[in-house]
Amino acid sequence: MERNTELERVAEIFVGDWTVTITNQWWLDDPTTVSSGTASCEWLGDSFITLQAEFDGTPTWKFVFGRNDARDQFVVLYHDERGVLRVFELALDDGSWTMLRTDPDFHQRLLGRVDGDRMIGSADASEDQGATWRKDFDLIFTRAR
């Protein structure tokens, strides 16, 4: 079996080892707090890509990128240390990416753009089906290799 050619586009952006910095975390008492960690992203077989991020040595985020060919759509499964499970749609657009979740409890979006060996992004949430958004946090992925 050969790799999914459309998923190769996702791999070009995400696959590798990264340092991760998170700032402006709305849930913290001190929004100037900087959280640092690492992330590793790699192929899982020929049809999936996994990304795992750790902060303070604890696995925190796990993503699995895949594709629904019939819908011509990238799909991202998410899990974190709280036991939260979510599904996002992923769109790629000329050096930028958007992960969007539009579930009944609330909506989320992660926006990122590639800038050389970095991905600069932000995460937002909406509790009114996308009418208004609040910042969750800002993040920077810097390629470690």
PDB file of C-alpha atoms in Angstrom:
ATOM      1  CA  MET A   1       0.000   0.000   0.000  1.00  0.00           C
ATOM      2  CA  GLU A   2       1.302   3.468  -0.748  1.00  0.00           C
ATOM      3  CA  ARG A   3       0.767   6.576   1.321  1.00  0.00           C
ATOM      4  CA  ASN A   4      -2.348   8.636   0.819  1.00  0.00           C
ATOM      5  CA  THR A   5      -1.182  11.385  -1.520  1.00  0.00           C
ATOM      6  CA  GLU A   6      -3.570  13.986  -0.105  1.00  0.00           C
ATOM      7  CA  LEU A   7      -2.378  13.249   3.436  1.00  0.00           C
ATOM      8  CA  GLU A   8       1.182  13.930   2.243  1.00  0.00           C
ATOM      9  CA  ARG A   9       0.149  17.617   2.269  1.00  0.00           C
ATOM     10  CA  VAL A  10      -0.554  17.368   6.002  1.00  0.00           C
ATOM     11  CA  ALA A  11       2.746  15.534   6.575  1.00  0.00           C
ATOM     12  CA  GLU A  12       4.717  18.297   4.854  1.00  0.00           C
ATOM     13  CA  ILE A  13       3.468  20.728   7.484  1.00  0.00           C
ATOM     14  CA  PHE A  14       3.320  18.718  10.700  1.00  0.00           C
ATOM     15  CA  VAL A  15       5.711  15.734  10.576  1.00  0.00           C
ATOM     16  CA  GLY A  16       8.855  16.310  12.634  1.00  0.00           C
ATOM     17  CA  ASP A  17      10.005  17.146  16.141  1.00  0.00           C
ATOM     18  CA  TRP A  18       8.987  20.466  17.642  1.00  0.00           C
ATOM     19  CA  THR A  19       9.343  22.688  20.674  1.00  0.00           C
ATOM     20  CA  VAL A  20       6.025  24.220  21.657  1.00  0.00           C
ATOM     21  CA  THR A  21       5.307  27.475  23.480  1.00  0.00           C
ATOM     22  CA  ILE A  22       1.832  28.441  24.697  1.00  0.00           C
ATOM     23  CA  THR A  23       0.906  31.928  25.891  1.00  0.00           C
ATOM     24  CA  ASN A  24      -2.237  33.955  26.648  1.00  0.00           C
ATOM     25  CA  GLN A  25      -4.027  31.001  28.250  1.00  0.00           C
ATOM     26  CA  TRP A  26      -7.430  32.413  29.222  1.00  0.00           C
ATOM     27  CA  TRP A  27      -8.044  29.903  32.026  1.00  0.00           C
ATOM     28  CA  LEU A  28      -4.916  30.873  34.010  1.00  0.00           C
ATOM     29  CA  ASP A  29      -4.947  33.559  36.702  1.00  0.00           C
ATOM     30  CA  ASP A  30      -1.804  35.058  35.158  1.00  0.00           C
ATOM     31  CA  PRO A  31      -2.175  35.289  31.366  1.00  0.00           C
ATOM     32  CA  THR A  32       1.532  36.146  31.017  1.00  0.00           C
ATOM     33  CA  THR A  33       2.410  32.565  32.032  1.00  0.00           C
ATOM     34  CA  VAL A  34       4.394  30.764  29.346  1.00  0.00           C
ATOM     35  CA  SER A  35       4.039  26.987  29.035  1.00  0.00           C
ATOM     36  CA  SER A  36       6.738  25.121  27.143  1.00  0.00           C
ATOM     37  CA  GLY A  37       6.862  21.600  25.846  1.00  0.00           C
ATOM     38  CA  THR A  38       7.735  19.352  22.966  1.00  0.00           C
ATOM     39  CA  ALA A  39       5.795  17.658  20.218  1.00  0.00           C
ATOM     40  CA  SER A  40       6.540  14.833  17.849  1.00  0.00           C
ATOM     41  CA  CYS A  41       4.601  14.112  14.692  1.00  0.00           C
ATOM     42  CA  GLU A  42       5.043  11.037  12.511  1.00  0.00           C
ATOM     43  CA  TRP A  43       3.344   8.735  10.051  1.00  0.00           C
ATOM     44  CA  LEU A  44       1.274   5.867  11.469  1.00  0.00           C
ATOM     45  CA  GLY A  45       1.288   3.377   8.621  1.00  0.00           C
ATOM     46  CA  ASP A  46       0.420   4.883   5.251  1.00  0.00           C
ATOM     47  CA  SER A  47      -2.933   6.474   6.047  1.00  0.00           C
ATOM     48  CA  PHE A  48      -2.599   8.356   9.343  1.00  0.00           C
ATOM     49  CA  ILE A  49      -0.341  10.893  11.007  1.00  0.00           C
ATOM     50  CA  THR A  50       0.004  11.167  14.777  1.00  0.00           C
ATOM     51  CA  LEU A  51       1.074  14.167  16.821  1.00  0.00           C
ATOM     52  CA  GLN A  52       1.732  14.007  20.543  1.00  0.00           C
ATOM     53  CA  ALA A  53       2.657  17.013  22.674  1.00  0.00           C
ATOM     54  CA  GLU A  54       4.072  16.923  26.191  1.00  0.00           C
ATOM     55  CA  PHE A  55       4.281  19.686  28.750  1.00  0.00           C
ATOM     56  CA  ASP A  56       6.305  19.212  31.941  1.00  0.00           C
ATOM     57  CA  GLY A  57       7.065  15.660  30.812  1.00  0.00           C
ATOM     58  CA  THR A  58       3.380  14.708  30.766  1.00  0.00           C
ATOM     59  CA  PRO A  59       1.656  13.667  27.522  1.00  0.00           C
ATOM     60  CA  THR A  60      -0.931  16.372  27.115  1.00  0.00           C
ATOM     61  CA  TRP A  61      -2.320  16.428  23.567  1.00  0.00           C
ATOM     62  CA  LYS A  62      -2.723  13.583  21.112  1.00  0.00           C
ATOM     63  CA  PHE A  63      -3.916  14.127  17.551  1.00  0.00           C
ATOM     64  CA  VAL A  64      -4.505  11.617  14.769  1.00  0.00           C
ATOM     65  CA  PHE A  65      -4.798  13.107  11.282  1.00  0.00           C
ATOM     66  CA  GLY A  66      -6.675  11.144   8.639  1.00  0.00           C
ATOM     67  CA  ARG A  67      -8.809  11.660   5.598  1.00  0.00           C
ATOM     68  CA  ASN A  68     -12.348  11.039   4.438  1.00  0.00           C
ATOM     69  CA  ASP A  69     -11.816  10.630   0.688  1.00  0.00           C
ATOM     70  CA  ALA A  70     -15.539  10.515  -0.111  1.00  0.00           C
ATOM     71  CA  ARG A  71     -15.976  13.978   1.403  1.00  0.00           C
ATOM     72  CA  ASP A  72     -12.593  15.271   0.190  1.00  0.00           C
ATOM     73  CA  GLN A  73     -11.934  16.244   3.803  1.00  0.00           C
ATOM     74  CA  PHE A  74      -9.156  15.903   6.379  1.00  0.00           C
ATOM     75  CA  VAL A  75     -10.284  14.703   9.802  1.00  0.00           C
ATOM     76  CA  VAL A  76      -8.453  15.099  13.113  1.00  0.00           C
ATOM     77  CA  LEU A  77      -9.171  13.049  16.239  1.00  0.00           C
ATOM     78  CA  TYR A  78      -8.079  14.693  19.503  1.00  0.00           C
ATOM     79  CA  HIS A  79      -7.514  13.357  23.018  1.00  0.00           C
ATOM     80  CA  ASP A  80      -5.957  14.929  26.096  1.00  0.00           C
ATOM     81  CA  GLU A  81      -4.961  13.983  29.637  1.00  0.00           C
ATOM     82  CA  ARG A  82      -8.397  15.006  30.958  1.00  0.00           C
ATOM     83  CA  GLY A  83      -9.976  12.210  28.921  1.00  0.00           C
ATOM     84  CA  VAL A  84     -11.527  14.661  26.447  1.00  0.00           C
ATOM     85  CA  LEU A  85     -12.221  13.255  22.956  1.00  0.00           C
ATOM     86  CA  ARG A  86     -13.006  15.582  20.043  1.00  0.00           C
ATOM     87  CA  VAL A  87     -13.188  15.556  16.244  1.00  0.00           C
ATOM     88  CA  PHE A  88     -12.001  18.438  14.066  1.00  0.00           C
ATOM     89  CA  GLU A  89     -12.080  19.149  10.362  1.00  0.00           C
ATOM     90  CA  LEU A  90      -8.736  20.279   8.944  1.00  0.00           C
ATOM     91  CA  ALA A  91      -8.362  22.655   6.015  1.00  0.00           C
ATOM     92  CA  LEU A  92      -5.052  23.567   4.366  1.00  0.00           C
ATOM     93  CA  ASP A  93      -4.615  26.786   2.438  1.00  0.00           C
ATOM     94  CA  ASP A  94      -1.312  27.911   0.975  1.00  0.00           C
ATOM     95  CA  GLY A  95       0.926  27.855   4.063  1.00  0.00           C
ATOM     96  CA  SER A  96      -1.829  28.029   6.653  1.00  0.00           C
ATOM     97  CA  TRP A  97      -4.155  25.537   8.306  1.00  0.00           C
ATOM     98  CA  THR A  98      -7.432  25.596  10.221  1.00  0.00           C
ATOM     99  CA  MET A  99      -8.789  22.953  12.560  1.00  0.00           C
ATOM    100  CA  LEU A 100     -12.502  23.490  13.232  1.00  0.00           C
ATOM    101  CA  ARG A 101     -14.886  21.780  15.636  1.00  0.00           C
ATOM    102  CA  THR A 102     -18.592  22.678  15.534  1.00  0.00           C
ATOM    103  CA  ASP A 103     -20.173  20.476  18.198  1.00  0.00           C
ATOM    104  CA  PRO A 104     -23.329  21.243  20.206  1.00  0.00           C
ATOM    105  CA  ASP A 105     -21.453  21.909  23.491  1.00  0.00           C
ATOM    106  CA  PHE A 106     -19.210  24.589  21.955  1.00  0.00           C
ATOM    107  CA  HIS A 107     -17.173  25.388  18.865  1.00  0.00           C
ATOM    108  CA  GLN A 108     -13.376  25.500  18.671  1.00  0.00           C
ATOM    109  CA  ARG A 109     -10.922  26.583  16.034  1.00  0.00           C
ATOM    110  CA  LEU A 110      -7.155  26.392  15.816  1.00  0.00           C
ATOM    111  CA  LEU A 111      -5.579  28.620  13.210  1.00  0.00           C
ATOM    112  CA  GLY A 112      -1.964  28.313  12.154  1.00  0.00           C
ATOM    113  CA  ARG A 113       0.407  29.577   9.536  1.00  0.00           C
ATOM    114  CA  VAL A 114       3.761  28.232   8.530  1.00  0.00           C
ATOM    115  CA  ASP A 115       6.626  30.708   8.812  1.00  0.00           C
ATOM    116  CA  GLY A 116       9.872  28.955   7.843  1.00  0.00           C
ATOM    117  CA  ASP A 117      10.685  26.455  10.605  1.00  0.00           C
ATOM    118  CA  ARG A 118       7.834  27.694  12.790  1.00  0.00           C
ATOM    119  CA  MET A 119       4.084  27.380  12.957  1.00  0.00           C
ATOM    120  CA  ILE A 120       2.424  30.339  14.624  1.00  0.00           C
ATOM    121  CA  GLY A 121      -1.113  29.780  15.760  1.00  0.00           C
ATOM    122  CA  SER A 122      -4.000  30.587  18.026  1.00  0.00           C
ATOM    123  CA  ALA A 123      -6.933  28.711  19.473  1.00  0.00           C
ATOM    124  CA  ASP A 124     -10.378  30.204  19.993  1.00  0.00           C
ATOM    125  CA  ALA A 125     -13.662  28.962  21.444  1.00  0.00           C
ATOM    126  CA  SER A 126     -17.286  29.951  20.946  1.00  0.00           C
ATOM    127  CA  GLU A 127     -20.202  29.086  23.198  1.00  0.00           C
ATOM    128  CA  ASP A 128     -22.814  30.608  20.851  1.00  0.00           C
ATOM    129  CA  GLN A 129     -22.297  28.434  17.733  1.00  0.00           C
ATOM    130  CA  GLY A 130     -19.608  30.693  16.278  1.00  0.00           C
ATOM    131  CA  ALA A 131     -21.353  34.057  16.579  1.00  0.00           C
ATOM    132  CA  THR A 132     -18.607  35.335  18.907  1.00  0.00           C
ATOM    133  CA  TRP A 133     -15.187  33.907  19.740  1.00  0.00           C
ATOM    134  CA  ARG A 134     -12.877  34.181  22.735  1.00  0.00           C
ATOM    135  CA  LYS A 135      -9.148  33.459  22.665  1.00  0.00           C
ATOM    136  CA  ASP A 136      -8.140  30.183  24.313  1.00  0.00           C
ATOM    137  CA  PHE A 137      -4.388  30.590  23.798  1.00  0.00           C
ATOM    138  CA  ASP A 138      -1.599  31.409  21.368  1.00  0.00           C
ATOM    139  CA  LEU A 139       0.997  28.841  20.366  1.00  0.00           C
ATOM    140  CA  ILE A 140       4.260  28.558  18.495  1.00  0.00           C
ATOM    141  CA  PHE A 141       5.698  25.320  17.159  1.00  0.00           C
ATOM    142  CA  THR A 142       9.413  25.594  16.342  1.00  0.00           C
ATOM    143  CA  ARG A 143      10.993  22.772  14.372  1.00  0.00           C
ATOM    144  CA  ALA A 144      13.615  21.009  16.494  1.00  0.00           C
ATOM    145  CA  ARG A 145      14.955  18.907  13.604  1.00  0.00           C
TER     146      ARG A 145
END
